[in-house]
Amino acid sequence: MNKCPISDQIFNLLIVITSILLILLATLYPFNFSIPDSFSLPDFFANFNNASNFQDQVNNFLLFMPLGFGFTRLLLQRRIKTGVQVFIVTLVSAGLSFTVEVLQIFLPSRMPTPSDIMNNSIGGFLGFICFYLWNIQSFKNTVAQIENSRASRSIKQIVVFCIGYIFLTFLISLLWQNTINLSNWDANYPLLIGNEQTRDRPWQGYMS
């Protein structure tokens, strides 16, 4: 039985760790957590009463695909059965997504969305599918090579994955930029700071 090279093990872990860090950065930045003085279970569920649009769904798919890809590669290295791989990848994606959504409750600039958990789980599953599609193509391209060329093949796979990963990250950034616009801004809508429109309920505080 041939064991995977140490470099492949490190690369697989690097994919998973980098994917998790990218997800945390994209979903929790700027990390300005604020814990309220009183917090109850009804408040917890009330904060999940948000909806996501189509662009958010696409972003979630793309954001979790690298995690599903890297985790599948890691599980395959440990000779985990395909059915178990699907379960683990989906469970890890859903667990990480649920953790992120809970943490977003304590971020004033974020709105947790229940559908994001499902979308992110699907994104991880799509990463699982992409790995096997990519792995089949890689096998077809290298089936005629001799055993000594395995290291060269691994390098080519790493290069191809890095290029694809950079492309996906760039695509995600473009989609996020497109979601930021003021097309629905109402110029006649009053914007008041420090008081209500009736001017009889001022408040004292600060904004950052």
PDB file of C-alpha atoms in Angstrom:
ATOM      1  CA  MET A   1       0.000   0.000   0.000  1.00  0.00           C
ATOM      2  CA  ASN A   2       1.470   3.336  -1.099  1.00  0.00           C
ATOM      3  CA  LYS A   3       1.235   6.193   1.312  1.00  0.00           C
ATOM      4  CA  CYS A   4       0.605   9.760   0.195  1.00  0.00           C
ATOM      5  CA  PRO A   5       3.684  11.950   0.322  1.00  0.00           C
ATOM      6  CA  ILE A   6       4.102  14.271   3.276  1.00  0.00           C
ATOM      7  CA  SER A   7       3.911  17.232   0.892  1.00  0.00           C
ATOM      8  CA  ASP A   8       0.421  16.122  -0.211  1.00  0.00           C
ATOM      9  CA  GLN A   9      -0.718  15.885   3.412  1.00  0.00           C
ATOM     10  CA  ILE A  10       0.554  19.380   4.140  1.00  0.00           C
ATOM     11  CA  PHE A  11      -1.063  20.715   0.967  1.00  0.00           C
ATOM     12  CA  ASN A  12      -4.428  19.171   1.875  1.00  0.00           C
ATOM     13  CA  LEU A  13      -4.320  20.697   5.361  1.00  0.00           C
ATOM     14  CA  LEU A  14      -3.282  24.025   3.850  1.00  0.00           C
ATOM     15  CA  ILE A  15      -6.328  24.030   1.571  1.00  0.00           C
ATOM     16  CA  VAL A  16      -8.697  23.325   4.472  1.00  0.00           C
ATOM     17  CA  ILE A  17      -7.106  25.841   6.863  1.00  0.00           C
ATOM     18  CA  THR A  18      -6.922  28.564   4.204  1.00  0.00           C
ATOM     19  CA  SER A  19     -10.550  27.965   3.236  1.00  0.00           C
ATOM     20  CA  ILE A  20     -11.714  28.244   6.854  1.00  0.00           C
ATOM     21  CA  LEU A  21      -9.717  31.434   7.414  1.00  0.00           C
ATOM     22  CA  LEU A  22     -11.119  32.939   4.212  1.00  0.00           C
ATOM     23  CA  ILE A  23     -14.658  32.081   5.305  1.00  0.00           C
ATOM     24  CA  LEU A  24     -14.159  33.623   8.753  1.00  0.00           C
ATOM     25  CA  LEU A  25     -12.620  36.745   7.245  1.00  0.00           C
ATOM     26  CA  ALA A  26     -15.376  37.166   4.667  1.00  0.00           C
ATOM     27  CA  THR A  27     -18.251  36.578   7.089  1.00  0.00           C
ATOM     28  CA  LEU A  28     -17.060  38.077  10.390  1.00  0.00           C
ATOM     29  CA  TYR A  29     -14.914  41.054   9.385  1.00  0.00           C
ATOM     30  CA  PRO A  30     -14.400  43.630  10.957  1.00  0.00           C
ATOM     31  CA  PHE A  31     -14.743  41.426  14.092  1.00  0.00           C
ATOM     32  CA  ASN A  32     -16.282  44.234  16.185  1.00  0.00           C
ATOM     33  CA  PHE A  33     -18.304  41.924  18.412  1.00  0.00           C
ATOM     34  CA  SER A  34     -20.801  43.518  20.767  1.00  0.00           C
ATOM     35  CA  ILE A  35     -22.480  41.447  23.486  1.00  0.00           C
ATOM     36  CA  PRO A  36     -25.789  42.953  24.741  1.00  0.00           C
ATOM     37  CA  ASP A  37     -26.448  43.353  28.452  1.00  0.00           C
ATOM     38  CA  SER A  38     -29.500  41.077  28.277  1.00  0.00           C
ATOM     39  CA  PHE A  39     -29.903  38.286  25.757  1.00  0.00           C
ATOM     40  CA  SER A  40     -32.626  35.624  25.712  1.00  0.00           C
ATOM     41  CA  LEU A  41     -33.591  32.687  23.541  1.00  0.00           C
ATOM     42  CA  PRO A  42     -36.420  34.642  21.816  1.00  0.00           C
ATOM     43  CA  ASP A  43     -33.880  37.337  20.951  1.00  0.00           C
ATOM     44  CA  PHE A  44     -31.656  34.650  19.489  1.00  0.00           C
ATOM     45  CA  PHE A  45     -34.355  33.408  17.103  1.00  0.00           C
ATOM     46  CA  ALA A  46     -35.516  36.947  16.319  1.00  0.00           C
ATOM     47  CA  ASN A  47     -32.062  37.796  14.992  1.00  0.00           C
ATOM     48  CA  PHE A  48     -32.354  34.957  12.463  1.00  0.00           C
ATOM     49  CA  ASN A  49     -35.384  36.530  10.805  1.00  0.00           C
ATOM     50  CA  ASN A  50     -33.500  37.732   7.715  1.00  0.00           C
ATOM     51  CA  ALA A  51     -33.606  36.782   4.046  1.00  0.00           C
ATOM     52  CA  SER A  52     -30.880  36.487   1.418  1.00  0.00           C
ATOM     53  CA  ASN A  53     -30.985  37.393  -2.267  1.00  0.00           C
ATOM     54  CA  PHE A  54     -29.728  35.463  -5.269  1.00  0.00           C
ATOM     55  CA  GLN A  55     -26.301  37.115  -5.267  1.00  0.00           C
ATOM     56  CA  ASP A  56     -25.793  36.199  -1.612  1.00  0.00           C
ATOM     57  CA  GLN A  57     -26.643  32.598  -2.420  1.00  0.00           C
ATOM     58  CA  VAL A  58     -24.103  32.492  -5.254  1.00  0.00           C
ATOM     59  CA  ASN A  59     -21.486  34.046  -2.974  1.00  0.00           C
ATOM     60  CA  ASN A  60     -22.151  31.407  -0.319  1.00  0.00           C
ATOM     61  CA  PHE A  61     -21.782  28.606  -2.850  1.00  0.00           C
ATOM     62  CA  LEU A  62     -18.456  29.940  -4.098  1.00  0.00           C
ATOM     63  CA  LEU A  63     -17.168  30.712  -0.613  1.00  0.00           C
ATOM     64  CA  PHE A  64     -17.651  27.167   0.711  1.00  0.00           C
ATOM     65  CA  MET A  65     -16.671  25.256  -2.428  1.00  0.00           C
ATOM     66  CA  PRO A  66     -12.908  25.389  -1.653  1.00  0.00           C
ATOM     67  CA  LEU A  67     -13.611  23.991   1.828  1.00  0.00           C
ATOM     68  CA  GLY A  68     -15.589  21.090   0.375  1.00  0.00           C
ATOM     69  CA  PHE A  69     -12.881  20.516  -2.222  1.00  0.00           C
ATOM     70  CA  GLY A  70     -10.008  20.480   0.256  1.00  0.00           C
ATOM     71  CA  PHE A  71     -11.842  18.451   2.889  1.00  0.00           C
ATOM     72  CA  THR A  72     -12.810  15.811   0.328  1.00  0.00           C
ATOM     73  CA  ARG A  73      -9.195  15.544  -0.762  1.00  0.00           C
ATOM     74  CA  LEU A  74      -8.187  15.141   2.883  1.00  0.00           C
ATOM     75  CA  LEU A  75     -10.785  12.421   3.500  1.00  0.00           C
ATOM     76  CA  LEU A  76      -9.866  10.552   0.326  1.00  0.00           C
ATOM     77  CA  GLN A  77      -6.266  10.508   1.492  1.00  0.00           C
ATOM     78  CA  ARG A  78      -7.442   8.690   4.623  1.00  0.00           C
ATOM     79  CA  ARG A  79      -9.386   6.197   2.476  1.00  0.00           C
ATOM     80  CA  ILE A  80     -12.800   7.223   3.797  1.00  0.00           C
ATOM     81  CA  LYS A  81     -15.723   5.771   1.835  1.00  0.00           C
ATOM     82  CA  THR A  82     -17.473   8.075  -0.634  1.00  0.00           C
ATOM     83  CA  GLY A  83     -20.820   8.034   1.183  1.00  0.00           C
ATOM     84  CA  VAL A  84     -19.150   8.910   4.461  1.00  0.00           C
ATOM     85  CA  GLN A  85     -17.204  11.671   2.695  1.00  0.00           C
ATOM     86  CA  VAL A  86     -20.444  13.299   1.536  1.00  0.00           C
ATOM     87  CA  PHE A  87     -21.860  13.179   5.068  1.00  0.00           C
ATOM     88  CA  ILE A  88     -18.713  14.572   6.705  1.00  0.00           C
ATOM     89  CA  VAL A  89     -18.194  17.361   4.147  1.00  0.00           C
ATOM     90  CA  THR A  90     -21.831  18.461   4.401  1.00  0.00           C
ATOM     91  CA  LEU A  91     -21.785  18.251   8.209  1.00  0.00           C
ATOM     92  CA  VAL A  92     -18.559  20.268   8.497  1.00  0.00           C
ATOM     93  CA  SER A  93     -19.872  22.926   6.097  1.00  0.00           C
ATOM     94  CA  ALA A  94     -23.174  23.171   7.974  1.00  0.00           C
ATOM     95  CA  GLY A  95     -21.424  23.263  11.356  1.00  0.00           C
ATOM     96  CA  LEU A  96     -19.035  26.020  10.319  1.00  0.00           C
ATOM     97  CA  SER A  97     -21.879  27.969   8.731  1.00  0.00           C
ATOM     98  CA  PHE A  98     -24.040  27.670  11.860  1.00  0.00           C
ATOM     99  CA  THR A  99     -21.129  28.875  14.002  1.00  0.00           C
ATOM    100  CA  VAL A 100     -20.644  31.877  11.726  1.00  0.00           C
ATOM    101  CA  GLU A 101     -24.351  32.749  11.750  1.00  0.00           C
ATOM    102  CA  VAL A 102     -24.458  32.613  15.565  1.00  0.00           C
ATOM    103  CA  LEU A 103     -21.403  34.863  15.827  1.00  0.00           C
ATOM    104  CA  GLN A 104     -22.958  37.324  13.367  1.00  0.00           C
ATOM    105  CA  ILE A 105     -25.712  37.970  15.908  1.00  0.00           C
ATOM    106  CA  PHE A 106     -23.117  39.855  17.953  1.00  0.00           C
ATOM    107  CA  LEU A 107     -21.848  41.873  14.981  1.00  0.00           C
ATOM    108  CA  PRO A 108     -23.776  45.125  14.408  1.00  0.00           C
ATOM    109  CA  SER A 109     -22.770  45.205  10.733  1.00  0.00           C
ATOM    110  CA  ARG A 110     -23.957  41.648   9.957  1.00  0.00           C
ATOM    111  CA  MET A 111     -27.373  40.048   9.538  1.00  0.00           C
ATOM    112  CA  PRO A 112     -27.536  36.282  10.198  1.00  0.00           C
ATOM    113  CA  THR A 113     -29.699  34.395   7.726  1.00  0.00           C
ATOM    114  CA  PRO A 114     -31.058  30.853   8.249  1.00  0.00           C
ATOM    115  CA  SER A 115     -30.930  30.082   4.521  1.00  0.00           C
ATOM    116  CA  ASP A 116     -27.181  30.743   4.534  1.00  0.00           C
ATOM    117  CA  ILE A 117     -26.659  27.522   6.494  1.00  0.00           C
ATOM    118  CA  MET A 118     -28.349  25.537   3.732  1.00  0.00           C
ATOM    119  CA  ASN A 119     -26.578  27.466   0.965  1.00  0.00           C
ATOM    120  CA  ASN A 120     -23.185  27.017   2.585  1.00  0.00           C
ATOM    121  CA  SER A 121     -23.818  23.303   3.043  1.00  0.00           C
ATOM    122  CA  ILE A 122     -24.666  23.057  -0.647  1.00  0.00           C
ATOM    123  CA  GLY A 123     -21.485  24.985  -1.429  1.00  0.00           C
ATOM    124  CA  GLY A 124     -19.428  22.437   0.484  1.00  0.00           C
ATOM    125  CA  PHE A 125     -21.192  19.618  -1.376  1.00  0.00           C
ATOM    126  CA  LEU A 126     -20.470  21.328  -4.705  1.00  0.00           C
ATOM    127  CA  GLY A 127     -16.817  21.439  -3.682  1.00  0.00           C
ATOM    128  CA  PHE A 128     -17.034  17.683  -3.109  1.00  0.00           C
ATOM    129  CA  ILE A 129     -18.423  17.200  -6.625  1.00  0.00           C
ATOM    130  CA  CYS A 130     -15.814  19.518  -8.143  1.00  0.00           C
ATOM    131  CA  PHE A 131     -13.032  17.504  -6.542  1.00  0.00           C
ATOM    132  CA  TYR A 132     -14.202  14.251  -8.084  1.00  0.00           C
ATOM    133  CA  LEU A 133     -14.748  15.862 -11.492  1.00  0.00           C
ATOM    134  CA  TRP A 134     -11.251  17.349 -11.300  1.00  0.00           C
ATOM    135  CA  ASN A 135      -9.782  14.103 -10.014  1.00  0.00           C
ATOM    136  CA  ILE A 136     -11.286  12.090 -12.895  1.00  0.00           C
ATOM    137  CA  GLN A 137      -9.880  14.503 -15.450  1.00  0.00           C
ATOM    138  CA  SER A 138      -6.504  14.366 -13.760  1.00  0.00           C
ATOM    139  CA  PHE A 139      -6.570  10.590 -13.890  1.00  0.00           C
ATOM    140  CA  LYS A 140      -7.355  10.620 -17.615  1.00  0.00           C
ATOM    141  CA  ASN A 141      -4.474  12.976 -18.285  1.00  0.00           C
ATOM    142  CA  THR A 142      -1.955  10.923 -16.320  1.00  0.00           C
ATOM    143  CA  VAL A 143      -3.087   7.327 -16.800  1.00  0.00           C
ATOM    144  CA  ALA A 144      -0.237   6.649 -19.273  1.00  0.00           C
ATOM    145  CA  GLN A 145       2.494   8.044 -17.048  1.00  0.00           C
ATOM    146  CA  ILE A 146       4.892   5.808 -15.158  1.00  0.00           C
ATOM    147  CA  GLU A 147       5.146   5.599 -11.378  1.00  0.00           C
ATOM    148  CA  ASN A 148       8.162   7.902 -11.197  1.00  0.00           C
ATOM    149  CA  SER A 149       6.173  10.832 -12.628  1.00  0.00           C
ATOM    150  CA  ARG A 150       3.785  10.975  -9.654  1.00  0.00           C
ATOM    151  CA  ALA A 151       5.607  13.894  -8.026  1.00  0.00           C
ATOM    152  CA  SER A 152       5.432  15.922 -11.242  1.00  0.00           C
ATOM    153  CA  ARG A 153       1.728  15.181 -11.524  1.00  0.00           C
ATOM    154  CA  SER A 154       1.127  16.401  -7.976  1.00  0.00           C
ATOM    155  CA  ILE A 155       2.877  19.682  -8.732  1.00  0.00           C
ATOM    156  CA  LYS A 156       0.686  20.197 -11.793  1.00  0.00           C
ATOM    157  CA  GLN A 157      -2.429  19.519  -9.720  1.00  0.00           C
ATOM    158  CA  ILE A 158      -1.318  22.034  -7.121  1.00  0.00           C
ATOM    159  CA  VAL A 159      -0.729  24.700  -9.773  1.00  0.00           C
ATOM    160  CA  VAL A 160      -4.106  24.071 -11.424  1.00  0.00           C
ATOM    161  CA  PHE A 161      -5.933  24.210  -8.099  1.00  0.00           C
ATOM    162  CA  CYS A 162      -4.191  27.429  -7.018  1.00  0.00           C
ATOM    163  CA  ILE A 163      -5.124  29.117 -10.300  1.00  0.00           C
ATOM    164  CA  GLY A 164      -8.735  27.984  -9.942  1.00  0.00           C
ATOM    165  CA  TYR A 165      -8.845  29.075  -6.306  1.00  0.00           C
ATOM    166  CA  ILE A 166      -7.528  32.544  -7.163  1.00  0.00           C
ATOM    167  CA  PHE A 167     -10.111  32.824  -9.942  1.00  0.00           C
ATOM    168  CA  LEU A 168     -12.956  31.899  -7.576  1.00  0.00           C
ATOM    169  CA  THR A 169     -11.746  34.409  -4.987  1.00  0.00           C
ATOM    170  CA  PHE A 170     -11.602  37.117  -7.649  1.00  0.00           C
ATOM    171  CA  LEU A 171     -15.106  36.211  -8.819  1.00  0.00           C
ATOM    172  CA  ILE A 172     -16.418  36.414  -5.251  1.00  0.00           C
ATOM    173  CA  SER A 173     -14.916  39.888  -4.808  1.00  0.00           C
ATOM    174  CA  LEU A 174     -16.571  41.067  -8.029  1.00  0.00           C
ATOM    175  CA  LEU A 175     -19.949  39.759  -6.924  1.00  0.00           C
ATOM    176  CA  TRP A 176     -19.609  41.481  -3.554  1.00  0.00           C
ATOM    177  CA  GLN A 177     -18.774  44.768  -5.254  1.00  0.00           C
ATOM    178  CA  ASN A 178     -21.877  44.466  -7.406  1.00  0.00           C
ATOM    179  CA  THR A 179     -24.064  44.049  -4.333  1.00  0.00           C
ATOM    180  CA  ILE A 180     -22.902  47.398  -2.920  1.00  0.00           C
ATOM    181  CA  ASN A 181     -24.862  50.161  -4.608  1.00  0.00           C
ATOM    182  CA  LEU A 182     -27.170  53.066  -3.837  1.00  0.00           C
ATOM    183  CA  SER A 183     -29.618  52.466  -6.680  1.00  0.00           C
ATOM    184  CA  ASN A 184     -32.539  52.240  -4.247  1.00  0.00           C
ATOM    185  CA  TRP A 185     -31.553  55.339  -2.284  1.00  0.00           C
ATOM    186  CA  ASP A 186     -34.479  57.700  -1.702  1.00  0.00           C
ATOM    187  CA  ALA A 187     -33.163  61.271  -1.785  1.00  0.00           C
ATOM    188  CA  ASN A 188     -36.321  62.538  -0.064  1.00  0.00           C
ATOM    189  CA  TYR A 189     -36.091  60.163   2.886  1.00  0.00           C
ATOM    190  CA  PRO A 190     -34.999  61.950   6.081  1.00  0.00           C
ATOM    191  CA  LEU A 191     -31.700  60.910   7.619  1.00  0.00           C
ATOM    192  CA  LEU A 192     -31.462  62.080  11.220  1.00  0.00           C
ATOM    193  CA  ILE A 193     -28.675  61.496  13.710  1.00  0.00           C
ATOM    194  CA  GLY A 194     -29.137  62.276  17.389  1.00  0.00           C
ATOM    195  CA  ASN A 195     -32.904  62.793  17.311  1.00  0.00           C
ATOM    196  CA  GLU A 196     -36.146  61.488  15.825  1.00  0.00           C
ATOM    197  CA  GLN A 197     -37.987  63.281  13.036  1.00  0.00           C
ATOM    198  CA  THR A 198     -40.411  64.715  15.582  1.00  0.00           C
ATOM    199  CA  ARG A 199     -37.367  66.260  17.336  1.00  0.00           C
ATOM    200  CA  ASP A 200     -38.707  65.399  20.778  1.00  0.00           C
ATOM    201  CA  ARG A 201     -36.621  62.295  21.598  1.00  0.00           C
ATOM    202  CA  PRO A 202     -32.920  63.108  21.433  1.00  0.00           C
ATOM    203  CA  TRP A 203     -30.336  60.537  22.437  1.00  0.00           C
ATOM    204  CA  GLN A 204     -26.781  60.766  23.612  1.00  0.00           C
ATOM    205  CA  GLY A 205     -24.103  58.392  22.366  1.00  0.00           C
ATOM    206  CA  TYR A 206     -21.482  57.902  19.705  1.00  0.00           C
ATOM    207  CA  MET A 207     -21.160  56.331  16.292  1.00  0.00           C
ATOM    208  CA  SER A 208     -18.133  54.573  14.833  1.00  0.00           C
TER     209      SER A 208
END
